[in-house]
PDB file of C-alpha atoms in Angstrom:
ATOM      1  CA  UNK A   1      12.098  14.625 -16.934  1.00  0.00           C
ATOM      2  CA  UNK A   2      10.950  13.747 -13.431  1.00  0.00           C
ATOM      3  CA  UNK A   3      13.388  11.791 -11.296  1.00  0.00           C
ATOM      4  CA  UNK A   4      10.761   9.064 -11.064  1.00  0.00           C
ATOM      5  CA  UNK A   5      10.422   8.574 -14.814  1.00  0.00           C
ATOM      6  CA  UNK A   6      12.272   5.909 -16.771  1.00  0.00           C
ATOM      7  CA  UNK A   7      13.988   7.174 -19.921  1.00  0.00           C
ATOM      8  CA  UNK A   8      12.590   6.104 -23.262  1.00  0.00           C
ATOM      9  CA  UNK A   9       9.151   5.194 -21.973  1.00  0.00           C
ATOM     10  CA  UNK A  10       6.103   7.117 -23.109  1.00  0.00           C
ATOM     11  CA  UNK A  11       3.526   7.288 -20.327  1.00  0.00           C
ATOM     12  CA  UNK A  12       0.725   7.874 -22.816  1.00  0.00           C
ATOM     13  CA  UNK A  13       1.558   4.699 -24.724  1.00  0.00           C
ATOM     14  CA  UNK A  14       1.845   2.683 -21.531  1.00  0.00           C
ATOM     15  CA  UNK A  15      -1.608   3.791 -20.526  1.00  0.00           C
ATOM     16  CA  UNK A  16      -3.154   1.895 -23.429  1.00  0.00           C
ATOM     17  CA  UNK A  17      -3.941  -1.545 -22.039  1.00  0.00           C
ATOM     18  CA  UNK A  18      -5.399  -4.585 -23.771  1.00  0.00           C
ATOM     19  CA  UNK A  19      -8.522  -6.272 -22.520  1.00  0.00           C
ATOM     20  CA  UNK A  20      -7.567  -8.314 -19.453  1.00  0.00           C
ATOM     21  CA  UNK A  21      -9.463 -10.480 -17.020  1.00  0.00           C
ATOM     22  CA  UNK A  22     -11.569  -8.755 -14.377  1.00  0.00           C
ATOM     23  CA  UNK A  23     -10.237  -8.219 -10.866  1.00  0.00           C
ATOM     24  CA  UNK A  24     -11.646 -10.310  -8.048  1.00  0.00           C
ATOM     25  CA  UNK A  25     -14.391  -8.696  -5.976  1.00  0.00           C
ATOM     26  CA  UNK A  26     -15.182 -10.395  -2.670  1.00  0.00           C
ATOM     27  CA  UNK A  27     -18.709 -10.773  -1.370  1.00  0.00           C
ATOM     28  CA  UNK A  28     -19.890  -7.476   0.122  1.00  0.00           C
ATOM     29  CA  UNK A  29     -17.419  -5.392  -1.895  1.00  0.00           C
ATOM     30  CA  UNK A  30     -18.089  -3.043  -4.790  1.00  0.00           C
ATOM     31  CA  UNK A  31     -15.753  -1.495  -7.356  1.00  0.00           C
ATOM     32  CA  UNK A  32     -16.138   1.884  -8.961  1.00  0.00           C
ATOM     33  CA  UNK A  33     -13.991   4.263 -10.969  1.00  0.00           C
ATOM     34  CA  UNK A  34     -13.284   7.828  -9.903  1.00  0.00           C
ATOM     35  CA  UNK A  35     -12.201   9.978 -12.839  1.00  0.00           C
ATOM     36  CA  UNK A  36     -10.040  13.006 -12.134  1.00  0.00           C
ATOM     37  CA  UNK A  37      -8.074  15.242 -14.479  1.00  0.00           C
ATOM     38  CA  UNK A  38      -5.204  13.132 -15.804  1.00  0.00           C
ATOM     39  CA  UNK A  39      -5.991  10.347 -13.387  1.00  0.00           C
ATOM     40  CA  UNK A  40      -8.431   7.460 -13.052  1.00  0.00           C
ATOM     41  CA  UNK A  41      -8.616   5.546  -9.774  1.00  0.00           C
ATOM     42  CA  UNK A  42     -10.411   2.315  -8.983  1.00  0.00           C
ATOM     43  CA  UNK A  43     -11.929   2.266  -5.512  1.00  0.00           C
ATOM     44  CA  UNK A  44     -13.007  -0.895  -3.701  1.00  0.00           C
ATOM     45  CA  UNK A  45     -15.687  -0.171  -1.127  1.00  0.00           C
ATOM     46  CA  UNK A  46     -17.174  -2.120   1.738  1.00  0.00           C
ATOM     47  CA  UNK A  47     -19.956   0.048   3.149  1.00  0.00           C
ATOM     48  CA  UNK A  48     -20.359   0.308   6.883  1.00  0.00           C
ATOM     49  CA  UNK A  49     -22.836  -1.942   8.648  1.00  0.00           C
ATOM     50  CA  UNK A  50     -25.026   1.089   9.298  1.00  0.00           C
ATOM     51  CA  UNK A  51     -25.383   4.615   8.009  1.00  0.00           C
ATOM     52  CA  UNK A  52     -23.344   7.416   9.497  1.00  0.00           C
ATOM     53  CA  UNK A  53     -20.129   5.530  10.270  1.00  0.00           C
ATOM     54  CA  UNK A  54     -16.909   7.527   9.828  1.00  0.00           C
ATOM     55  CA  UNK A  55     -15.025   6.944   6.556  1.00  0.00           C
ATOM     56  CA  UNK A  56     -11.810   4.964   6.255  1.00  0.00           C
ATOM     57  CA  UNK A  57      -9.384   4.739   3.338  1.00  0.00           C
ATOM     58  CA  UNK A  58      -6.897   1.891   2.874  1.00  0.00           C
ATOM     59  CA  UNK A  59      -3.713   2.333   0.793  1.00  0.00           C
ATOM     60  CA  UNK A  60      -1.741  -0.711  -0.421  1.00  0.00           C
ATOM     61  CA  UNK A  61       1.977  -1.250  -0.888  1.00  0.00           C
ATOM     62  CA  UNK A  62       4.323  -1.684  -3.868  1.00  0.00           C
ATOM     63  CA  UNK A  63       3.012  -4.296  -6.279  1.00  0.00           C
ATOM     64  CA  UNK A  64      -0.196  -4.667  -4.283  1.00  0.00           C
ATOM     65  CA  UNK A  65      -3.745  -3.521  -4.806  1.00  0.00           C
ATOM     66  CA  UNK A  66      -6.945  -2.779  -2.956  1.00  0.00           C
ATOM     67  CA  UNK A  67      -7.430  -6.555  -2.672  1.00  0.00           C
ATOM     68  CA  UNK A  68      -4.748  -6.529   0.036  1.00  0.00           C
ATOM     69  CA  UNK A  69      -7.400  -5.147   2.407  1.00  0.00           C
ATOM     70  CA  UNK A  70     -10.177  -7.634   1.695  1.00  0.00           C
ATOM     71  CA  UNK A  71      -9.402  -9.649   4.835  1.00  0.00           C
ATOM     72  CA  UNK A  72      -9.344  -6.600   7.134  1.00  0.00           C
ATOM     73  CA  UNK A  73     -12.222  -4.498   5.833  1.00  0.00           C
ATOM     74  CA  UNK A  74     -15.085  -6.834   6.832  1.00  0.00           C
ATOM     75  CA  UNK A  75     -13.712  -6.987  10.380  1.00  0.00           C
ATOM     76  CA  UNK A  76     -14.096  -3.212  10.679  1.00  0.00           C
ATOM     77  CA  UNK A  77     -17.364  -2.641   8.806  1.00  0.00           C
ATOM     78  CA  UNK A  78     -19.218  -2.116  12.095  1.00  0.00           C
ATOM     79  CA  UNK A  79     -16.997   0.871  13.013  1.00  0.00           C
ATOM     80  CA  UNK A  80     -16.018   2.484   9.679  1.00  0.00           C
ATOM     81  CA  UNK A  81     -17.320   2.945   6.158  1.00  0.00           C
ATOM     82  CA  UNK A  82     -14.387   1.441   4.296  1.00  0.00           C
ATOM     83  CA  UNK A  83     -12.824   2.175   0.926  1.00  0.00           C
ATOM     84  CA  UNK A  84      -9.542   0.918  -0.518  1.00  0.00           C
ATOM     85  CA  UNK A  85      -7.859   2.617  -3.463  1.00  0.00           C
ATOM     86  CA  UNK A  86      -5.809   1.111  -6.267  1.00  0.00           C
ATOM     87  CA  UNK A  87      -2.892   3.517  -6.604  1.00  0.00           C
ATOM     88  CA  UNK A  88      -2.140   4.724 -10.164  1.00  0.00           C
ATOM     89  CA  UNK A  89      -0.723   1.874 -12.254  1.00  0.00           C
ATOM     90  CA  UNK A  90      -1.704  -0.820  -9.755  1.00  0.00           C
ATOM     91  CA  UNK A  91      -4.719  -3.043  -9.309  1.00  0.00           C
ATOM     92  CA  UNK A  92      -7.378  -1.864 -11.731  1.00  0.00           C
ATOM     93  CA  UNK A  93      -6.173   1.758 -11.918  1.00  0.00           C
ATOM     94  CA  UNK A  94      -4.404   2.706 -15.182  1.00  0.00           C
ATOM     95  CA  UNK A  95      -1.147   4.672 -15.156  1.00  0.00           C
ATOM     96  CA  UNK A  96      -1.395   8.427 -14.543  1.00  0.00           C
ATOM     97  CA  UNK A  97      -1.224  10.624 -17.613  1.00  0.00           C
ATOM     98  CA  UNK A  98       1.912  12.361 -16.347  1.00  0.00           C
ATOM     99  CA  UNK A  99       3.777   9.093 -15.644  1.00  0.00           C
ATOM    100  CA  UNK A 100       4.655  10.238 -12.112  1.00  0.00           C
ATOM    101  CA  UNK A 101       5.007   7.485  -9.501  1.00  0.00           C
ATOM    102  CA  UNK A 102       6.907   9.234  -6.718  1.00  0.00           C
ATOM    103  CA  UNK A 103       5.699   8.971  -3.132  1.00  0.00           C
ATOM    104  CA  UNK A 104       4.584  12.581  -3.476  1.00  0.00           C
ATOM    105  CA  UNK A 105       2.658  11.784  -6.683  1.00  0.00           C
ATOM    106  CA  UNK A 106       0.891   8.848  -5.022  1.00  0.00           C
ATOM    107  CA  UNK A 107       0.105  11.040  -2.009  1.00  0.00           C
ATOM    108  CA  UNK A 108      -1.268  13.699  -4.336  1.00  0.00           C
ATOM    109  CA  UNK A 109      -3.536  11.073  -5.933  1.00  0.00           C
ATOM    110  CA  UNK A 110      -4.887  10.093  -2.502  1.00  0.00           C
ATOM    111  CA  UNK A 111      -5.451  13.738  -1.578  1.00  0.00           C
ATOM    112  CA  UNK A 112      -7.241  14.432  -4.851  1.00  0.00           C
ATOM    113  CA  UNK A 113      -9.455  11.399  -4.314  1.00  0.00           C
ATOM    114  CA  UNK A 114     -10.415  12.509  -0.804  1.00  0.00           C
ATOM    115  CA  UNK A 115     -10.997  16.090  -1.893  1.00  0.00           C
ATOM    116  CA  UNK A 116     -13.123  14.999  -4.856  1.00  0.00           C
ATOM    117  CA  UNK A 117     -15.281  12.761  -2.693  1.00  0.00           C
ATOM    118  CA  UNK A 118     -15.316  15.121   0.286  1.00  0.00           C
ATOM    119  CA  UNK A 119     -14.788  12.117   2.541  1.00  0.00           C
ATOM    120  CA  UNK A 120     -12.268  13.623   4.937  1.00  0.00           C
ATOM    121  CA  UNK A 121     -11.297  13.439   7.619  1.00  0.00           C
ATOM    122  CA  UNK A 122     -10.809   9.686   7.242  1.00  0.00           C
ATOM    123  CA  UNK A 123      -9.266   6.923   9.269  1.00  0.00           C
ATOM    124  CA  UNK A 124      -6.280   6.457   6.942  1.00  0.00           C
ATOM    125  CA  UNK A 125      -4.590   3.036   6.825  1.00  0.00           C
ATOM    126  CA  UNK A 126      -1.458   2.296   4.777  1.00  0.00           C
ATOM    127  CA  UNK A 127       0.908  -0.629   4.276  1.00  0.00           C
ATOM    128  CA  UNK A 128       4.543  -0.444   3.110  1.00  0.00           C
ATOM    129  CA  UNK A 129       4.665   2.081   0.230  1.00  0.00           C
ATOM    130  CA  UNK A 130       1.096   2.955   1.208  1.00  0.00           C
ATOM    131  CA  UNK A 131       2.409   3.704   4.695  1.00  0.00           C
ATOM    132  CA  UNK A 132       4.919   6.203   3.321  1.00  0.00           C
ATOM    133  CA  UNK A 133       2.212   7.724   1.132  1.00  0.00           C
ATOM    134  CA  UNK A 134      -0.201   7.950   4.070  1.00  0.00           C
ATOM    135  CA  UNK A 135       2.464   9.567   6.248  1.00  0.00           C
ATOM    136  CA  UNK A 136       2.949  12.283   3.638  1.00  0.00           C
ATOM    137  CA  UNK A 137      -0.807  12.812   3.295  1.00  0.00           C
ATOM    138  CA  UNK A 138      -1.229  13.150   7.063  1.00  0.00           C
ATOM    139  CA  UNK A 139       1.682  15.595   7.285  1.00  0.00           C
ATOM    140  CA  UNK A 140       0.642  17.952   4.480  1.00  0.00           C
ATOM    141  CA  UNK A 141      -3.145  17.694   4.826  1.00  0.00           C
ATOM    142  CA  UNK A 142      -3.965  17.116   8.496  1.00  0.00           C
ATOM    143  CA  UNK A 143      -7.545  18.178   7.794  1.00  0.00           C
ATOM    144  CA  UNK A 144      -8.062  14.979   5.793  1.00  0.00           C
ATOM    145  CA  UNK A 145      -6.838  12.504   8.429  1.00  0.00           C
ATOM    146  CA  UNK A 146      -8.725  11.595  11.587  1.00  0.00           C
ATOM    147  CA  UNK A 147      -6.419   8.753  12.624  1.00  0.00           C
ATOM    148  CA  UNK A 148      -3.451   7.118  10.930  1.00  0.00           C
ATOM    149  CA  UNK A 149      -2.589   3.408  10.916  1.00  0.00           C
ATOM    150  CA  UNK A 150       0.707   2.304   9.389  1.00  0.00           C
ATOM    151  CA  UNK A 151       1.421  -1.380   8.773  1.00  0.00           C
ATOM    152  CA  UNK A 152       5.154  -1.909   8.130  1.00  0.00           C
ATOM    153  CA  UNK A 153       5.507   1.581   6.623  1.00  0.00           C
ATOM    154  CA  UNK A 154       8.296   2.101   4.088  1.00  0.00           C
ATOM    155  CA  UNK A 155      10.113   4.807   6.032  1.00  0.00           C
ATOM    156  CA  UNK A 156      13.842   5.364   5.389  1.00  0.00           C
ATOM    157  CA  UNK A 157      16.263   2.833   6.855  1.00  0.00           C
ATOM    158  CA  UNK A 158      20.034   3.162   6.879  1.00  0.00           C
ATOM    159  CA  UNK A 159      20.579  -0.593   6.919  1.00  0.00           C
ATOM    160  CA  UNK A 160      18.139  -2.068   4.443  1.00  0.00           C
ATOM    161  CA  UNK A 161      17.357  -5.740   4.967  1.00  0.00           C
ATOM    162  CA  UNK A 162      18.874  -8.085   2.386  1.00  0.00           C
ATOM    163  CA  UNK A 163      15.542  -9.420   1.007  1.00  0.00           C
ATOM    164  CA  UNK A 164      14.545  -5.807   0.251  1.00  0.00           C
ATOM    165  CA  UNK A 165      17.573  -5.201  -2.000  1.00  0.00           C
ATOM    166  CA  UNK A 166      15.922  -6.480  -5.224  1.00  0.00           C
ATOM    167  CA  UNK A 167      13.114  -3.965  -4.722  1.00  0.00           C
ATOM    168  CA  UNK A 168      15.676  -1.183  -4.539  1.00  0.00           C
ATOM    169  CA  UNK A 169      17.435  -2.527  -7.622  1.00  0.00           C
ATOM    170  CA  UNK A 170      14.172  -2.195  -9.565  1.00  0.00           C
ATOM    171  CA  UNK A 171      14.702   1.554  -9.339  1.00  0.00           C
ATOM    172  CA  UNK A 172      17.797   1.358 -11.550  1.00  0.00           C
ATOM    173  CA  UNK A 173      17.286   2.010 -15.279  1.00  0.00           C
ATOM    174  CA  UNK A 174      17.011  -1.229 -17.236  1.00  0.00           C
ATOM    175  CA  UNK A 175      16.732  -3.531 -14.238  1.00  0.00           C
ATOM    176  CA  UNK A 176      12.958  -3.939 -14.523  1.00  0.00           C
ATOM    177  CA  UNK A 177      13.363  -5.076 -18.139  1.00  0.00           C
ATOM    178  CA  UNK A 178      16.112  -7.478 -17.031  1.00  0.00           C
ATOM    179  CA  UNK A 179      13.911  -8.909 -14.265  1.00  0.00           C
ATOM    180  CA  UNK A 180      11.129  -9.324 -16.801  1.00  0.00           C
ATOM    181  CA  UNK A 181      13.380 -11.254 -19.191  1.00  0.00           C
ATOM    182  CA  UNK A 182      14.942 -13.430 -16.489  1.00  0.00           C
ATOM    183  CA  UNK A 183      11.558 -14.380 -15.056  1.00  0.00           C
ATOM    184  CA  UNK A 184       9.850 -14.935 -18.404  1.00  0.00           C
ATOM    185  CA  UNK A 185       9.788 -18.712 -17.908  1.00  0.00           C
ATOM    186  CA  UNK A 186       8.153 -18.530 -14.495  1.00  0.00           C
ATOM    187  CA  UNK A 187       4.487 -19.377 -14.162  1.00  0.00           C
ATOM    188  CA  UNK A 188       2.064 -17.068 -12.382  1.00  0.00           C
ATOM    189  CA  UNK A 189       1.857 -19.631  -9.590  1.00  0.00           C
ATOM    190  CA  UNK A 190       5.642 -19.637  -9.132  1.00  0.00           C
ATOM    191  CA  UNK A 191       5.729 -15.846  -9.090  1.00  0.00           C
ATOM    192  CA  UNK A 192       2.907 -15.739  -6.554  1.00  0.00           C
ATOM    193  CA  UNK A 193       4.660 -18.208  -4.261  1.00  0.00           C
ATOM    194  CA  UNK A 194       7.805 -16.098  -4.455  1.00  0.00           C
ATOM    195  CA  UNK A 195       5.963 -12.899  -3.539  1.00  0.00           C
ATOM    196  CA  UNK A 196       4.164 -14.585  -0.664  1.00  0.00           C
ATOM    197  CA  UNK A 197       7.381 -16.105   0.671  1.00  0.00           C
ATOM    198  CA  UNK A 198       8.804 -12.574   0.770  1.00  0.00           C
ATOM    199  CA  UNK A 199       5.776 -10.836   2.268  1.00  0.00           C
ATOM    200  CA  UNK A 200       4.388 -13.458   4.632  1.00  0.00           C
ATOM    201  CA  UNK A 201       6.141 -14.837   7.679  1.00  0.00           C
ATOM    202  CA  UNK A 202       4.292 -18.118   7.185  1.00  0.00           C
ATOM    203  CA  UNK A 203       2.817 -18.624   3.700  1.00  0.00           C
ATOM    204  CA  UNK A 204       0.944 -21.638   5.088  1.00  0.00           C
ATOM    205  CA  UNK A 205      -1.506 -19.155   6.621  1.00  0.00           C
ATOM    206  CA  UNK A 206      -2.803 -18.328   3.145  1.00  0.00           C
ATOM    207  CA  UNK A 207      -6.109 -20.012   2.447  1.00  0.00           C
ATOM    208  CA  UNK A 208      -6.598 -22.084  -0.689  1.00  0.00           C
ATOM    209  CA  UNK A 209      -9.079 -19.534  -2.033  1.00  0.00           C
ATOM    210  CA  UNK A 210      -6.732 -16.682  -1.155  1.00  0.00           C
ATOM    211  CA  UNK A 211      -3.872 -18.300  -3.047  1.00  0.00           C
ATOM    212  CA  UNK A 212      -6.068 -19.044  -6.061  1.00  0.00           C
ATOM    213  CA  UNK A 213      -7.252 -15.415  -6.225  1.00  0.00           C
ATOM    214  CA  UNK A 214      -3.655 -14.208  -5.893  1.00  0.00           C
ATOM    215  CA  UNK A 215      -2.510 -16.382  -8.809  1.00  0.00           C
ATOM    216  CA  UNK A 216      -5.385 -15.119 -10.954  1.00  0.00           C
ATOM    217  CA  UNK A 217      -4.478 -11.544 -10.098  1.00  0.00           C
ATOM    218  CA  UNK A 218      -0.813 -12.214 -10.959  1.00  0.00           C
ATOM    219  CA  UNK A 219      -1.866 -13.589 -14.347  1.00  0.00           C
ATOM    220  CA  UNK A 220      -3.952 -10.475 -14.923  1.00  0.00           C
ATOM    221  CA  UNK A 221      -1.123  -8.107 -13.982  1.00  0.00           C
ATOM    222  CA  UNK A 222       1.342  -9.807 -16.285  1.00  0.00           C
ATOM    223  CA  UNK A 223      -1.006  -9.082 -19.192  1.00  0.00           C
ATOM    224  CA  UNK A 224      -0.719  -5.342 -18.525  1.00  0.00           C
ATOM    225  CA  UNK A 225       1.959  -3.651 -20.674  1.00  0.00           C
ATOM    226  CA  UNK A 226       2.737  -1.140 -17.932  1.00  0.00           C
ATOM    227  CA  UNK A 227       3.154  -3.633 -15.050  1.00  0.00           C
ATOM    228  CA  UNK A 228       6.952  -3.545 -14.845  1.00  0.00           C
ATOM    229  CA  UNK A 229       7.055   0.164 -15.615  1.00  0.00           C
ATOM    230  CA  UNK A 230       4.727   0.980 -12.707  1.00  0.00           C
ATOM    231  CA  UNK A 231       6.766  -1.262 -10.407  1.00  0.00           C
ATOM    232  CA  UNK A 232      10.082   0.270 -11.446  1.00  0.00           C
ATOM    233  CA  UNK A 233       8.958   3.878 -11.244  1.00  0.00           C
ATOM    234  CA  UNK A 234       7.290   3.367  -7.870  1.00  0.00           C
ATOM    235  CA  UNK A 235      10.412   1.602  -6.566  1.00  0.00           C
ATOM    236  CA  UNK A 236      12.450   4.572  -7.755  1.00  0.00           C
ATOM    237  CA  UNK A 237       9.962   6.816  -5.977  1.00  0.00           C
ATOM    238  CA  UNK A 238      10.621   4.993  -2.709  1.00  0.00           C
ATOM    239  CA  UNK A 239      14.400   5.257  -3.170  1.00  0.00           C
ATOM    240  CA  UNK A 240      14.084   8.972  -3.965  1.00  0.00           C
ATOM    241  CA  UNK A 241      11.930   9.492  -0.864  1.00  0.00           C
ATOM    242  CA  UNK A 242      14.569   7.753   1.263  1.00  0.00           C
ATOM    243  CA  UNK A 243      17.188  10.261   0.113  1.00  0.00           C
ATOM    244  CA  UNK A 244      15.145  13.429   0.586  1.00  0.00           C
ATOM    245  CA  UNK A 245      16.228  15.640   3.442  1.00  0.00           C
ATOM    246  CA  UNK A 246      14.828  18.734   5.081  1.00  0.00           C
ATOM    247  CA  UNK A 247      11.113  19.304   5.434  1.00  0.00           C
ATOM    248  CA  UNK A 248      10.352  16.819   2.626  1.00  0.00           C
ATOM    249  CA  UNK A 249      12.087  13.949   4.410  1.00  0.00           C
ATOM    250  CA  UNK A 250       9.663  11.257   5.516  1.00  0.00           C
ATOM    251  CA  UNK A 251      10.954  11.164   9.084  1.00  0.00           C
ATOM    252  CA  UNK A 252      10.616  14.936   9.338  1.00  0.00           C
ATOM    253  CA  UNK A 253       7.092  14.647   7.995  1.00  0.00           C
ATOM    254  CA  UNK A 254       6.331  11.886  10.485  1.00  0.00           C
ATOM    255  CA  UNK A 255       7.162  14.368  13.241  1.00  0.00           C
ATOM    256  CA  UNK A 256       4.596  16.783  11.773  1.00  0.00           C
ATOM    257  CA  UNK A 257       1.714  14.301  11.835  1.00  0.00           C
ATOM    258  CA  UNK A 258      -0.971  15.451  14.246  1.00  0.00           C
ATOM    259  CA  UNK A 259      -3.342  12.485  13.903  1.00  0.00           C
ATOM    260  CA  UNK A 260      -3.293   9.758  16.560  1.00  0.00           C
ATOM    261  CA  UNK A 261      -1.211   7.003  14.997  1.00  0.00           C
ATOM    262  CA  UNK A 262      -1.185   3.215  15.266  1.00  0.00           C
ATOM    263  CA  UNK A 263       2.073   1.559  14.216  1.00  0.00           C
ATOM    264  CA  UNK A 264       2.000  -2.142  13.306  1.00  0.00           C
ATOM    265  CA  UNK A 265       5.302  -4.008  12.942  1.00  0.00           C
ATOM    266  CA  UNK A 266       5.964  -7.681  12.322  1.00  0.00           C
ATOM    267  CA  UNK A 267       8.828  -9.422  14.077  1.00  0.00           C
ATOM    268  CA  UNK A 268       9.525 -11.551  10.982  1.00  0.00           C
ATOM    269  CA  UNK A 269       9.165  -8.833   8.363  1.00  0.00           C
ATOM    270  CA  UNK A 270      11.736  -9.444   5.611  1.00  0.00           C
ATOM    271  CA  UNK A 271      11.288  -6.027   3.982  1.00  0.00           C
ATOM    272  CA  UNK A 272      10.885  -3.490   6.793  1.00  0.00           C
ATOM    273  CA  UNK A 273      13.046  -4.082   9.819  1.00  0.00           C
ATOM    274  CA  UNK A 274      11.277  -4.587  13.134  1.00  0.00           C
ATOM    275  CA  UNK A 275      13.940  -2.409  14.769  1.00  0.00           C
ATOM    276  CA  UNK A 276      12.363   0.604  13.032  1.00  0.00           C
ATOM    277  CA  UNK A 277       9.367   0.321  15.360  1.00  0.00           C
ATOM    278  CA  UNK A 278      11.247   2.140  18.105  1.00  0.00           C
ATOM    279  CA  UNK A 279      12.246   5.030  15.855  1.00  0.00           C
ATOM    280  CA  UNK A 280       8.728   5.321  14.461  1.00  0.00           C
ATOM    281  CA  UNK A 281       7.227   5.340  17.950  1.00  0.00           C
ATOM    282  CA  UNK A 282       9.485   8.250  18.836  1.00  0.00           C
ATOM    283  CA  UNK A 283       8.833  10.161  15.605  1.00  0.00           C
ATOM    284  CA  UNK A 284       5.025  10.142  15.597  1.00  0.00           C
ATOM    285  CA  UNK A 285       3.967  12.400  18.453  1.00  0.00           C
ATOM    286  CA  UNK A 286       0.746  10.596  19.377  1.00  0.00           C
ATOM    287  CA  UNK A 287       1.491   6.961  18.648  1.00  0.00           C
ATOM    288  CA  UNK A 288       0.781   3.489  19.907  1.00  0.00           C
ATOM    289  CA  UNK A 289       2.511   0.285  18.828  1.00  0.00           C
ATOM    290  CA  UNK A 290       1.115  -3.110  17.919  1.00  0.00           C
ATOM    291  CA  UNK A 291       3.951  -5.607  17.877  1.00  0.00           C
ATOM    292  CA  UNK A 292       3.247  -8.933  16.177  1.00  0.00           C
ATOM    293  CA  UNK A 293       6.324 -11.161  16.692  1.00  0.00           C
ATOM    294  CA  UNK A 294       5.160 -13.844  14.240  1.00  0.00           C
ATOM    295  CA  UNK A 295       3.972 -11.518  11.461  1.00  0.00           C
ATOM    296  CA  UNK A 296       5.702 -10.619   8.225  1.00  0.00           C
ATOM    297  CA  UNK A 297       5.281  -7.595   5.964  1.00  0.00           C
ATOM    298  CA  UNK A 298       1.515  -7.773   5.473  1.00  0.00           C
ATOM    299  CA  UNK A 299       0.140  -8.227   8.968  1.00  0.00           C
ATOM    300  CA  UNK A 300      -3.328  -7.132   7.864  1.00  0.00           C
ATOM    301  CA  UNK A 301      -3.422 -10.237   5.659  1.00  0.00           C
ATOM    302  CA  UNK A 302      -1.651 -12.651   8.022  1.00  0.00           C
ATOM    303  CA  UNK A 303      -3.227 -11.510  11.289  1.00  0.00           C
ATOM    304  CA  UNK A 304      -6.293  -9.470  10.286  1.00  0.00           C
ATOM    305  CA  UNK A 305      -8.097 -10.056  13.595  1.00  0.00           C
ATOM    306  CA  UNK A 306      -5.241  -8.634  15.667  1.00  0.00           C
ATOM    307  CA  UNK A 307      -4.824  -5.641  13.388  1.00  0.00           C
ATOM    308  CA  UNK A 308      -8.586  -5.032  13.309  1.00  0.00           C
ATOM    309  CA  UNK A 309      -8.785  -5.031  17.097  1.00  0.00           C
ATOM    310  CA  UNK A 310      -6.012  -2.451  17.358  1.00  0.00           C
ATOM    311  CA  UNK A 311      -7.610  -0.244  14.689  1.00  0.00           C
ATOM    312  CA  UNK A 312     -10.968  -0.570  16.435  1.00  0.00           C
ATOM    313  CA  UNK A 313      -9.441   0.654  19.699  1.00  0.00           C
ATOM    314  CA  UNK A 314      -7.803   3.583  17.899  1.00  0.00           C
ATOM    315  CA  UNK A 315     -11.119   4.552  16.296  1.00  0.00           C
ATOM    316  CA  UNK A 316     -13.047   4.172  19.553  1.00  0.00           C
ATOM    317  CA  UNK A 317     -10.518   6.294  21.450  1.00  0.00           C
ATOM    318  CA  UNK A 318     -10.764   9.081  18.885  1.00  0.00           C
ATOM    319  CA  UNK A 319     -14.412   9.850  18.399  1.00  0.00           C
ATOM    320  CA  UNK A 320     -15.626   6.311  17.845  1.00  0.00           C
ATOM    321  CA  UNK A 321     -18.378   5.452  15.457  1.00  0.00           C
TER     322      UNK A 321
END
């Protein structure tokens, strides 16, 4: 059994989902399914404003989806041809057949997607778990990555921030089921407010439409029988990645990244400590730092204009559009 699998759970059974409500698709976006052996990935695309723009791929964090990039993608459609992937078990992508949710497994899914579409090298953008996944992709397949942007990447910390502890606890056997039982009486709106309070520095920045779509998406996720399983296994994958040493360690892999890298850190991030910005700047050999003192964990959703400007400069300085 893989270290990222929960005992007593059959991945094949979890993959059978009931009919649930459709995911939200913003104006200008399109959804499609990419079928690979043992894997089906939903891809949200926002085509570039003109033909011939370089490709970009956006990778969300734990518990997120491709919708996390809907605020940023339109701000960059004049410089990149954008796609955002739903990682296996998240968004509209079903669980993988092998039940593997490690950082390496997620990175392998991204690599397989890029290879299948022959879209590389891409401007790769990742947040949180997606940042760890993108770091691994850039380290092991430099041919697929033109530039790398990491928004609050989930790279190993010795002193984990207190609000991040429950995420780590999800990795323990049985805890996901306990969380599910304890929160059974909570409404989707209450759950959404809790998530936003954790991820945003100032939840008041969320628009009314944005909050409504987030509640609808939370309702949809809770209908999926594999929701907590995907969360727990991916959380365990993060914990496992934090403990890996040697060449497989994420910090060691960060040192191997050749792509020019933009690091985005929020001064009020409750999940990834702002103090890690200095270590990350030293680890990535060709890096620049965007510091947003008022931002939380999802700067691309709180401050999309600032993040878009920094990404635009990175793209322009490395071949442009």
